[in-house]
């Protein structure tokens, strides 16, 4: 089985620009004047990550601006300076969640793998990111809970389904997709199985088993998808 | 491919005792005195179904006791008579959701199919039930949103995973499970893919495509599971 070999794949995380910038700024802190502005950017990111962590653990209803302020050791007023409402903070976490994926895709595509292996690599990295990245975890729970009026947050899943449909169409052209499987059916199945795996792991084991569970599910599904 | 033949399966829904009882009572309405009590049971069920429908469409935060009362043409006080708090109503919807599954299992097991086909039949019926049954839909959204403190609602997924693990162990003994697949990995993959499919269909098309999407996903996964 071709897909089985991927079990040993390193889960090297793609780097996220926000995180890199955050570290760089800490190192340079103490100078002025545009560093004042850089510190504001860093503080804004700290607030965002703290909020994402709280949303992940307690959900939207269980998280207040006061909780976020306490988490980063700031006043409520200081948090409101960066995000004027809890809704604004919610939207920012979900948008930051979605901003992760193009970077992961770029990282997987730069490895020079075939279409099917690029897809496998992308989903493996995505599983590790759901396990490790508070912004991604917080954004995922907010999308599940749908706390804001319809239309306020991006429609989930459709971007992923479209991306996987494209990658599977490339796999078909490369002769890597099993006869009789449409890219559309394959994309829907992969996204359903991936998000089901990550959600169930979030509920049952706080995602500690996510990478292992995804490896099992991935091997089964790619066995059925591979030519 | 063995699993492909299941596409044509009828989606005959299992009957749920609550629904049967409700219909019977409507026919006999007007008599007394224990019918007074039967009407109370019927009213209670109407409230439960109305609440489930609202939870499904608007979520926990978007649904008030007043909304439920309006939906069934009752006063708020009358709703409170049956369910003293919104939390009590929430717990009742989720418990009624879980009470569906033993009946579906019994129906699938009574068909005299082999273990793997029993499992396929059960999941097909479950997909149709998610599409058609307001109690199941409302309970599913409440479980996703986790609106109550941890421990208040049953832990989701574990009952399903355990049931499928047992059915796949039976399939293995019957020589129907592909070499190298463990019942544990198969059960986790099926439940993840099933709940992912139903959740994504709920978000993208209000479950109108659920049965078709599940058929695609089922065919792919059982291709990989079958000996």
Tab-separated table of C-alpha atoms in Angstrom:
chain	number	residue	atom	x	y	z
A	1	UNK	CA	0.000	0.000	0.000
A	2	UNK	CA	1.524	3.294	-1.092
A	3	UNK	CA	0.048	5.496	1.614
A	4	UNK	CA	1.384	3.360	4.480
A	5	UNK	CA	4.903	4.652	3.947
A	6	UNK	CA	3.830	8.120	4.995
A	7	UNK	CA	3.408	7.071	8.611
A	8	UNK	CA	7.080	7.855	9.247
A	9	UNK	CA	6.840	11.336	7.725
A	10	UNK	CA	8.460	14.057	9.854
A	11	UNK	CA	5.898	16.501	11.199
A	12	UNK	CA	8.155	19.508	10.586
A	13	UNK	CA	5.842	22.492	11.114
A	14	UNK	CA	5.659	25.176	8.500
A	15	UNK	CA	6.755	28.526	9.914
A	16	UNK	CA	4.132	31.200	10.338
A	17	UNK	CA	5.198	34.803	9.653
A	18	UNK	CA	3.351	36.160	12.691
A	19	UNK	CA	5.263	33.857	14.993
A	20	UNK	CA	8.586	34.741	13.420
A	21	UNK	CA	7.878	38.437	13.678
A	22	UNK	CA	6.839	38.040	17.301
A	23	UNK	CA	10.160	36.412	18.245
A	24	UNK	CA	12.194	38.984	16.355
A	25	UNK	CA	10.499	41.829	18.132
A	26	UNK	CA	11.112	40.400	21.574
A	27	UNK	CA	14.823	40.301	20.807
A	28	UNK	CA	14.889	43.931	19.669
A	29	UNK	CA	12.632	45.352	22.420
A	30	UNK	CA	13.772	48.468	24.282
A	31	UNK	CA	14.674	50.707	21.307
A	32	UNK	CA	12.568	53.532	19.820
A	33	UNK	CA	10.499	55.165	18.187
A	34	UNK	CA	9.066	52.857	15.522
A	35	UNK	CA	9.684	50.016	17.984
A	36	UNK	CA	6.815	51.508	19.928
A	37	UNK	CA	4.653	50.579	16.997
A	38	UNK	CA	6.289	47.185	16.680
A	39	UNK	CA	5.543	46.500	20.324
A	40	UNK	CA	1.916	47.353	19.662
A	41	UNK	CA	1.885	44.769	16.876
A	42	UNK	CA	3.408	42.219	19.233
A	43	UNK	CA	0.915	43.014	21.992
A	44	UNK	CA	-1.922	42.689	19.511
A	45	UNK	CA	-0.645	39.211	18.584
A	46	UNK	CA	-0.338	38.222	22.254
A	47	UNK	CA	-3.950	39.247	22.819
A	48	UNK	CA	-5.017	37.286	19.745
A	49	UNK	CA	-3.207	34.113	20.826
A	50	UNK	CA	-4.467	34.360	24.404
A	51	UNK	CA	-8.034	34.807	23.162
A	52	UNK	CA	-7.643	31.880	20.755
A	53	UNK	CA	-6.403	29.661	23.588
A	54	UNK	CA	-9.380	30.606	25.755
A	55	UNK	CA	-11.879	30.138	22.934
A	56	UNK	CA	-10.337	26.709	22.294
A	57	UNK	CA	-10.590	25.596	25.921
A	58	UNK	CA	-13.811	27.324	27.062
A	59	UNK	CA	-15.701	28.244	23.916
A	60	UNK	CA	-17.126	31.623	22.930
A	61	UNK	CA	-19.724	31.916	25.702
A	62	UNK	CA	-17.178	30.867	28.346
A	63	UNK	CA	-14.623	33.534	27.355
A	64	UNK	CA	-14.850	37.229	28.305
A	65	UNK	CA	-12.621	40.190	27.415
A	66	UNK	CA	-11.777	40.227	31.148
A	67	UNK	CA	-10.494	36.633	30.866
A	68	UNK	CA	-8.340	37.615	27.882
A	69	UNK	CA	-6.986	40.647	29.745
A	70	UNK	CA	-6.139	38.506	32.793
A	71	UNK	CA	-4.416	35.942	30.565
A	72	UNK	CA	-2.023	38.530	29.093
A	73	UNK	CA	-1.731	40.621	32.289
A	74	UNK	CA	-3.402	43.711	30.809
A	75	UNK	CA	-6.425	45.829	31.661
A	76	UNK	CA	-9.715	45.298	29.842
A	77	UNK	CA	-9.256	48.800	28.407
A	78	UNK	CA	-5.899	47.827	26.904
A	79	UNK	CA	-7.497	44.802	25.215
A	80	UNK	CA	-10.347	46.975	23.892
A	81	UNK	CA	-7.717	49.313	22.413
A	82	UNK	CA	-6.662	46.481	20.088
A	83	UNK	CA	-10.052	44.788	19.604
A	84	UNK	CA	-13.026	47.080	20.306
A	85	UNK	CA	-15.497	44.188	20.857
A	86	UNK	CA	-15.511	40.472	21.595
A	87	UNK	CA	-16.985	40.030	18.111
A	88	UNK	CA	-13.989	41.824	16.561
A	89	UNK	CA	-11.641	39.533	18.487
A	90	UNK	CA	-13.608	36.491	17.351
A	91	UNK	CA	-13.453	37.531	13.707
A	92	UNK	CA	-9.704	38.229	14.027
A	93	UNK	CA	-9.016	34.745	15.467
A	94	UNK	CA	-11.005	33.036	12.714
A	95	UNK	CA	-9.311	35.123	10.009
A	96	UNK	CA	-5.867	34.332	11.436
A	97	UNK	CA	-6.883	30.641	11.430
A	98	UNK	CA	-7.624	30.792	7.703
A	99	UNK	CA	-4.452	32.762	6.986
A	100	UNK	CA	-2.396	29.714	8.063
A	101	UNK	CA	-3.414	27.467	5.178
A	102	UNK	CA	-1.880	29.207	2.151
A	103	UNK	CA	1.490	29.072	3.933
A	104	UNK	CA	1.185	25.357	4.642
A	105	UNK	CA	0.185	24.719	1.037
A	106	UNK	CA	3.193	26.640	-0.225
A	107	UNK	CA	5.475	24.632	2.067
A	108	UNK	CA	4.056	21.299	0.841
A	109	UNK	CA	4.167	22.353	-2.797
A	110	UNK	CA	7.815	23.421	-2.494
A	111	UNK	CA	8.887	19.845	-1.677
A	112	UNK	CA	8.705	18.677	-5.277
A	113	UNK	CA	6.385	15.715	-4.584
A	114	UNK	CA	3.772	14.358	-7.001
A	115	UNK	CA	0.181	15.645	-6.653
A	116	UNK	CA	-1.034	12.809	-4.396
A	117	UNK	CA	2.004	12.998	-2.098
A	118	UNK	CA	1.722	16.796	-1.951
A	119	UNK	CA	-1.860	16.336	-0.780
A	120	UNK	CA	-0.839	13.759	1.828
A	121	UNK	CA	1.970	16.003	3.065
A	122	UNK	CA	-0.357	19.007	3.286
A	123	UNK	CA	-2.917	17.122	5.381
A	124	UNK	CA	-0.194	15.687	7.656
A	125	UNK	CA	1.147	19.186	8.293
A	126	UNK	CA	-2.384	20.433	8.844
A	127	UNK	CA	-3.001	17.751	11.483
A	128	UNK	CA	0.194	18.774	13.308
A	129	UNK	CA	-0.874	22.414	13.070
A	130	UNK	CA	-4.279	21.663	14.614
A	131	UNK	CA	-2.451	19.934	17.450
A	132	UNK	CA	0.166	22.668	18.026
A	133	UNK	CA	-1.176	26.070	16.999
A	134	UNK	CA	-3.542	27.880	19.403
A	135	UNK	CA	-4.826	30.207	16.676
A	136	UNK	CA	-5.864	27.236	14.539
A	137	UNK	CA	-7.482	25.412	17.480
A	138	UNK	CA	-9.346	28.500	18.709
A	139	UNK	CA	-10.538	29.369	15.213
A	140	UNK	CA	-11.751	25.804	14.683
A	141	UNK	CA	-13.870	25.804	17.832
A	142	UNK	CA	-15.348	29.205	16.975
A	143	UNK	CA	-16.293	27.930	13.527
A	144	UNK	CA	-17.943	24.875	15.131
A	145	UNK	CA	-19.906	26.965	17.625
A	146	UNK	CA	-21.083	29.571	15.100
A	147	UNK	CA	-21.469	32.194	17.844
A	148	UNK	CA	-21.975	35.177	15.515
A	149	UNK	CA	-24.887	35.893	13.154
A	150	UNK	CA	-24.777	33.941	9.860
A	151	UNK	CA	-22.512	35.608	7.323
A	152	UNK	CA	-20.242	37.278	9.900
A	153	UNK	CA	-17.566	34.563	9.744
A	154	UNK	CA	-16.261	32.985	6.512
A	155	UNK	CA	-18.146	29.905	5.274
A	156	UNK	CA	-16.068	26.976	6.494
A	157	UNK	CA	-14.846	23.959	4.453
A	158	UNK	CA	-15.518	25.294	0.953
A	159	UNK	CA	-11.975	26.596	0.475
A	160	UNK	CA	-10.488	23.297	1.588
A	161	UNK	CA	-12.843	21.247	-0.579
A	162	UNK	CA	-12.004	23.341	-3.625
A	163	UNK	CA	-8.254	23.093	-2.971
A	164	UNK	CA	-8.376	19.310	-2.562
A	165	UNK	CA	-10.561	18.976	-5.649
A	166	UNK	CA	-7.837	20.755	-7.637
A	167	UNK	CA	-5.044	18.616	-6.187
A	168	UNK	CA	-7.007	15.425	-6.890
A	169	UNK	CA	-7.709	16.588	-10.448
A	170	UNK	CA	-3.934	16.980	-10.865
A	171	UNK	CA	-3.473	13.515	-9.347
A	172	UNK	CA	-5.933	12.129	-11.888
A	173	UNK	CA	-4.039	13.730	-14.760
A	174	UNK	CA	-0.856	12.205	-13.387
A	175	UNK	CA	-2.566	8.788	-13.358
A	176	UNK	CA	-2.443	8.622	-9.553
A	177	UNK	CA	-6.201	8.537	-8.855
A	178	UNK	CA	-8.012	5.200	-8.891
A	179	UNK	CA	-10.394	4.634	-11.780
A	180	UNK	CA	-14.004	5.614	-10.987
A	181	UNK	CA	-13.163	8.092	-8.212
A	182	UNK	CA	-14.083	11.704	-8.954
A	183	UNK	CA	-11.952	14.534	-7.514
A	184	UNK	CA	-15.178	15.950	-6.064
A	185	UNK	CA	-16.072	12.787	-4.104
A	186	UNK	CA	-12.461	12.332	-2.999
A	187	UNK	CA	-12.189	15.943	-1.811
A	188	UNK	CA	-15.439	15.781	0.169
A	189	UNK	CA	-14.437	12.490	1.794
A	190	UNK	CA	-10.965	13.722	2.747
A	191	UNK	CA	-12.227	16.978	4.247
A	192	UNK	CA	-15.050	15.229	6.124
A	193	UNK	CA	-12.672	12.601	7.505
A	194	UNK	CA	-10.016	15.167	8.374
A	195	UNK	CA	-12.329	17.567	10.181
A	196	UNK	CA	-14.170	14.698	11.858
A	197	UNK	CA	-10.852	13.307	13.093
A	198	UNK	CA	-9.635	16.634	14.405
A	199	UNK	CA	-12.963	17.477	16.042
A	200	UNK	CA	-13.370	14.087	17.737
A	201	UNK	CA	-9.762	14.165	18.918
A	202	UNK	CA	-10.349	17.675	20.289
A	203	UNK	CA	-13.346	16.377	22.257
A	204	UNK	CA	-11.923	13.073	23.478
A	205	UNK	CA	-8.205	13.670	24.073
A	206	UNK	CA	-7.535	17.409	23.595
A	207	UNK	CA	-5.874	16.505	20.271
A	208	UNK	CA	-3.035	14.525	21.885
A	209	UNK	CA	-3.923	11.537	19.646
A	210	UNK	CA	-4.743	13.605	16.565
A	211	UNK	CA	-1.608	12.954	14.497
A	212	UNK	CA	-1.786	9.194	15.138
A	213	UNK	CA	-5.525	9.026	14.419
A	214	UNK	CA	-5.102	11.031	11.242
A	215	UNK	CA	-2.322	8.651	10.112
A	216	UNK	CA	-4.715	5.676	10.452
A	217	UNK	CA	-7.531	7.455	8.645
A	218	UNK	CA	-5.218	8.814	5.952
A	219	UNK	CA	-3.808	5.337	5.225
A	220	UNK	CA	-7.298	3.872	4.844
A	221	UNK	CA	-8.629	6.629	2.595
A	222	UNK	CA	-5.547	6.920	0.370
A	223	UNK	CA	-5.616	3.139	-0.090
A	224	UNK	CA	-9.011	3.698	-1.714
A	225	UNK	CA	-7.961	6.823	-3.630
A	226	UNK	CA	-4.639	5.670	-5.120
A	227	UNK	CA	-4.547	4.158	-8.585
B	1	UNK	CA	-16.061	-3.395	-5.286
B	2	UNK	CA	-18.389	-4.812	-2.671
B	3	UNK	CA	-19.416	-1.554	-1.046
B	4	UNK	CA	-20.563	0.012	-4.327
B	5	UNK	CA	-23.659	-2.205	-4.480
B	6	UNK	CA	-25.040	-0.535	-1.393
B	7	UNK	CA	-25.727	2.675	-3.223
B	8	UNK	CA	-29.185	1.428	-4.215
B	9	UNK	CA	-30.168	0.490	-0.648
B	10	UNK	CA	-33.594	1.763	0.398
B	11	UNK	CA	-33.437	4.381	3.131
B	12	UNK	CA	-36.385	2.913	5.052
B	13	UNK	CA	-36.299	4.800	8.347
B	14	UNK	CA	-36.487	2.891	11.598
B	15	UNK	CA	-39.604	3.822	13.564
B	16	UNK	CA	-39.113	5.721	16.799
B	17	UNK	CA	-41.511	4.868	19.666
B	18	UNK	CA	-42.018	8.506	20.632
B	19	UNK	CA	-43.264	9.348	17.160
B	20	UNK	CA	-45.614	6.365	17.064
B	21	UNK	CA	-47.068	7.214	20.452
B	22	UNK	CA	-47.584	10.808	19.421
B	23	UNK	CA	-49.611	9.850	16.362
B	24	UNK	CA	-51.763	7.380	18.324
B	25	UNK	CA	-52.632	10.022	20.856
B	26	UNK	CA	-53.727	12.556	18.299
B	27	UNK	CA	-56.218	10.030	16.930
B	28	UNK	CA	-57.698	9.285	20.346
B	29	UNK	CA	-57.780	12.883	21.631
B	30	UNK	CA	-60.959	14.150	23.286
B	31	UNK	CA	-61.546	11.327	25.806
B	32	UNK	CA	-60.740	11.357	29.570
B	33	UNK	CA	-59.291	11.101	32.279
B	34	UNK	CA	-55.956	9.355	31.673
B	35	UNK	CA	-56.010	10.923	28.213
B	36	UNK	CA	-55.357	14.161	30.042
B	37	UNK	CA	-52.036	12.678	31.035
B	38	UNK	CA	-51.435	11.310	27.547
B	39	UNK	CA	-52.008	14.770	26.126
B	40	UNK	CA	-49.408	16.093	28.548
B	41	UNK	CA	-46.955	13.535	27.187
B	42	UNK	CA	-47.804	14.593	23.652
B	43	UNK	CA	-47.395	18.287	24.495
B	44	UNK	CA	-44.051	17.565	26.122
B	45	UNK	CA	-42.906	15.867	22.917
B	46	UNK	CA	-44.119	18.793	20.799
B	47	UNK	CA	-42.106	21.175	22.963
B	48	UNK	CA	-39.059	18.925	22.668
B	49	UNK	CA	-39.283	18.724	18.875
B	50	UNK	CA	-39.887	22.457	18.487
B	51	UNK	CA	-36.890	23.214	20.695
B	52	UNK	CA	-34.728	20.739	18.768
B	53	UNK	CA	-35.714	22.389	15.478
B	54	UNK	CA	-34.796	25.830	16.820
B	55	UNK	CA	-31.495	24.613	18.299
B	56	UNK	CA	-30.699	23.040	14.927
B	57	UNK	CA	-31.404	26.201	12.954
B	58	UNK	CA	-30.295	28.935	15.382
B	59	UNK	CA	-28.039	27.242	17.926
B	60	UNK	CA	-28.239	27.376	21.716
B	61	UNK	CA	-27.536	31.086	22.149
B	62	UNK	CA	-30.027	32.010	19.408
B	63	UNK	CA	-32.917	30.065	20.977
B	64	UNK	CA	-34.995	31.254	23.959
B	65	UNK	CA	-37.830	29.592	25.876
B	66	UNK	CA	-40.005	32.362	24.424
B	67	UNK	CA	-39.049	31.223	20.887
B	68	UNK	CA	-39.980	27.646	21.776
B	69	UNK	CA	-43.308	28.784	23.265
B	70	UNK	CA	-44.091	30.820	20.145
B	71	UNK	CA	-43.215	27.864	17.914
B	72	UNK	CA	-45.753	25.567	19.632
B	73	UNK	CA	-48.336	28.294	20.323
B	74	UNK	CA	-48.012	28.106	24.113
B	75	UNK	CA	-47.122	30.522	26.901
B	76	UNK	CA	-43.616	30.579	28.353
B	77	UNK	CA	-45.144	29.349	31.627
B	78	UNK	CA	-46.589	26.292	29.891
B	79	UNK	CA	-43.167	25.440	28.450
B	80	UNK	CA	-41.562	25.884	31.876
B	81	UNK	CA	-44.139	23.463	33.284
B	82	UNK	CA	-42.569	20.744	31.144
B	83	UNK	CA	-38.949	21.915	31.208
B	84	UNK	CA	-38.104	24.193	34.146
B	85	UNK	CA	-34.995	25.688	32.505
B	86	UNK	CA	-33.406	26.060	29.086
B	87	UNK	CA	-30.650	23.774	30.376
B	88	UNK	CA	-33.223	21.053	31.186
B	89	UNK	CA	-34.632	21.369	27.678
B	90	UNK	CA	-31.131	21.164	26.203
B	91	UNK	CA	-30.309	18.018	28.161
B	92	UNK	CA	-33.644	16.454	27.146
B	93	UNK	CA	-32.992	17.099	23.426
B	94	UNK	CA	-29.504	15.596	23.618
B	95	UNK	CA	-30.754	12.566	25.568
B	96	UNK	CA	-33.567	12.005	23.065
B	97	UNK	CA	-30.931	12.241	20.291
B	98	UNK	CA	-28.943	9.409	21.876
B	99	UNK	CA	-32.083	7.336	22.509
B	100	UNK	CA	-32.541	7.000	18.724
B	101	UNK	CA	-29.473	4.863	18.092
B	102	UNK	CA	-30.303	1.598	19.897
B	103	UNK	CA	-33.519	1.425	17.862
B	104	UNK	CA	-31.684	1.940	14.576
B	105	UNK	CA	-29.141	-0.716	15.538
B	106	UNK	CA	-31.895	-3.193	16.363
B	107	UNK	CA	-33.559	-2.520	13.008
B	108	UNK	CA	-30.295	-3.089	11.097
B	109	UNK	CA	-29.445	-6.212	13.082
B	110	UNK	CA	-32.883	-7.710	12.432
B	111	UNK	CA	-32.230	-7.794	8.668
B	112	UNK	CA	-30.053	-10.893	8.835
B	113	UNK	CA	-27.080	-9.343	7.021
B	114	UNK	CA	-23.426	-10.197	7.648
B	115	UNK	CA	-21.468	-7.995	10.112
B	116	UNK	CA	-20.022	-5.648	7.456
B	117	UNK	CA	-23.360	-5.184	5.685
B	118	UNK	CA	-25.118	-4.636	9.017
B	119	UNK	CA	-22.625	-1.869	9.713
B	120	UNK	CA	-23.162	-0.313	6.280
B	121	UNK	CA	-26.934	-0.509	6.690
B	122	UNK	CA	-26.759	1.071	10.155
B	123	UNK	CA	-24.699	4.026	8.919
B	124	UNK	CA	-26.968	4.504	5.872
B	125	UNK	CA	-30.014	4.644	8.165
B	126	UNK	CA	-28.171	6.990	10.487
B	127	UNK	CA	-27.411	9.368	7.609
B	128	UNK	CA	-31.111	9.404	6.639
B	129	UNK	CA	-32.031	10.022	10.280
B	130	UNK	CA	-29.676	12.995	10.521
B	131	UNK	CA	-31.345	14.393	7.425
B	132	UNK	CA	-34.954	13.769	8.538
B	133	UNK	CA	-35.214	13.815	12.321
B	134	UNK	CA	-35.295	17.215	14.088
B	135	UNK	CA	-34.382	15.684	17.461
B	136	UNK	CA	-31.233	14.150	15.978
B	137	UNK	CA	-30.291	17.369	14.151
B	138	UNK	CA	-30.894	19.590	17.182
B	139	UNK	CA	-29.022	17.240	19.502
B	140	UNK	CA	-26.081	17.137	17.079
B	141	UNK	CA	-25.740	20.917	16.972
B	142	UNK	CA	-25.981	21.181	20.756
B	143	UNK	CA	-23.211	18.589	21.109
B	144	UNK	CA	-21.071	20.578	18.657
B	145	UNK	CA	-21.630	23.870	20.466
B	146	UNK	CA	-21.037	22.482	23.979
B	147	UNK	CA	-23.173	25.242	25.534
B	148	UNK	CA	-23.341	23.707	29.030
B	149	UNK	CA	-20.516	23.195	31.554
B	150	UNK	CA	-18.290	20.154	30.865
B	151	UNK	CA	-19.845	16.948	32.161
B	152	UNK	CA	-23.449	18.160	31.870
B	153	UNK	CA	-24.065	16.480	28.509
B	154	UNK	CA	-22.968	12.920	27.629
B	155	UNK	CA	-19.474	12.554	26.136
B	156	UNK	CA	-20.072	12.337	22.378
B	157	UNK	CA	-18.657	9.768	19.922
B	158	UNK	CA	-17.403	7.177	22.428
B	159	UNK	CA	-20.571	5.068	22.270
B	160	UNK	CA	-20.490	5.039	18.465
B	161	UNK	CA	-16.780	4.211	18.336
B	162	UNK	CA	-17.241	1.308	20.739
B	163	UNK	CA	-20.248	-0.031	18.805
B	164	UNK	CA	-18.416	0.106	15.468
B	165	UNK	CA	-15.337	-1.474	17.023
B	166	UNK	CA	-17.500	-4.436	18.063
B	167	UNK	CA	-19.147	-4.749	14.648
B	168	UNK	CA	-15.760	-4.589	12.909
B	169	UNK	CA	-14.372	-7.231	15.290
B	170	UNK	CA	-17.294	-9.448	14.240
B	171	UNK	CA	-16.518	-8.632	10.600
B	172	UNK	CA	-12.908	-9.680	11.177
B	173	UNK	CA	-13.999	-13.006	12.679
B	174	UNK	CA	-16.228	-13.534	9.654
B	175	UNK	CA	-13.204	-12.898	7.394
B	176	UNK	CA	-14.747	-9.683	6.020
B	177	UNK	CA	-12.120	-7.197	7.264
B	178	UNK	CA	-9.049	-6.545	5.132
B	179	UNK	CA	-5.774	-7.910	6.507
B	180	UNK	CA	-3.835	-5.341	8.556
B	181	UNK	CA	-6.835	-3.176	9.494
B	182	UNK	CA	-7.647	-3.067	13.199
B	183	UNK	CA	-11.282	-2.700	14.337
B	184	UNK	CA	-10.117	0.280	16.415
B	185	UNK	CA	-8.635	2.179	13.444
B	186	UNK	CA	-11.608	1.266	11.256
B	187	UNK	CA	-14.113	2.427	13.883
B	188	UNK	CA	-12.353	5.768	14.447
B	189	UNK	CA	-12.107	6.413	10.707
B	190	UNK	CA	-15.766	5.587	10.062
B	191	UNK	CA	-17.048	7.750	12.915
B	192	UNK	CA	-14.772	10.649	11.984
B	193	UNK	CA	-15.825	10.447	8.330
B	194	UNK	CA	-19.494	10.050	9.196
B	195	UNK	CA	-19.671	12.952	11.626
B	196	UNK	CA	-17.502	15.112	9.402
B	197	UNK	CA	-19.820	14.398	6.463
B	198	UNK	CA	-22.976	15.155	8.428
B	199	UNK	CA	-21.517	18.307	9.983
B	200	UNK	CA	-20.181	19.715	6.713
B	201	UNK	CA	-23.454	18.919	4.944
B	202	UNK	CA	-25.324	20.661	7.796
B	203	UNK	CA	-23.191	23.759	7.271
B	204	UNK	CA	-23.097	23.854	3.476
B	205	UNK	CA	-26.495	22.533	2.299
B	206	UNK	CA	-28.693	22.051	5.409
B	207	UNK	CA	-28.148	18.279	4.986
B	208	UNK	CA	-29.977	18.105	1.640
B	209	UNK	CA	-26.886	16.413	0.115
B	210	UNK	CA	-26.052	14.327	3.174
B	211	UNK	CA	-27.277	10.921	1.982
B	212	UNK	CA	-25.516	11.290	-1.384
B	213	UNK	CA	-22.282	12.550	0.213
B	214	UNK	CA	-22.321	9.735	2.750
B	215	UNK	CA	-22.795	7.188	-0.064
B	216	UNK	CA	-19.610	8.472	-1.761
B	217	UNK	CA	-17.619	8.466	1.467
B	218	UNK	CA	-18.975	5.077	2.534
B	219	UNK	CA	-18.019	3.497	-0.800
B	220	UNK	CA	-14.454	4.828	-0.537
B	221	UNK	CA	-13.917	3.750	3.065
B	222	UNK	CA	-15.507	0.307	2.758
B	223	UNK	CA	-13.378	-0.328	-0.332
B	224	UNK	CA	-10.411	0.026	2.030
B	225	UNK	CA	-12.014	-1.937	4.891
B	226	UNK	CA	-13.366	-4.970	3.010
B	227	UNK	CA	-11.286	-8.135	2.749
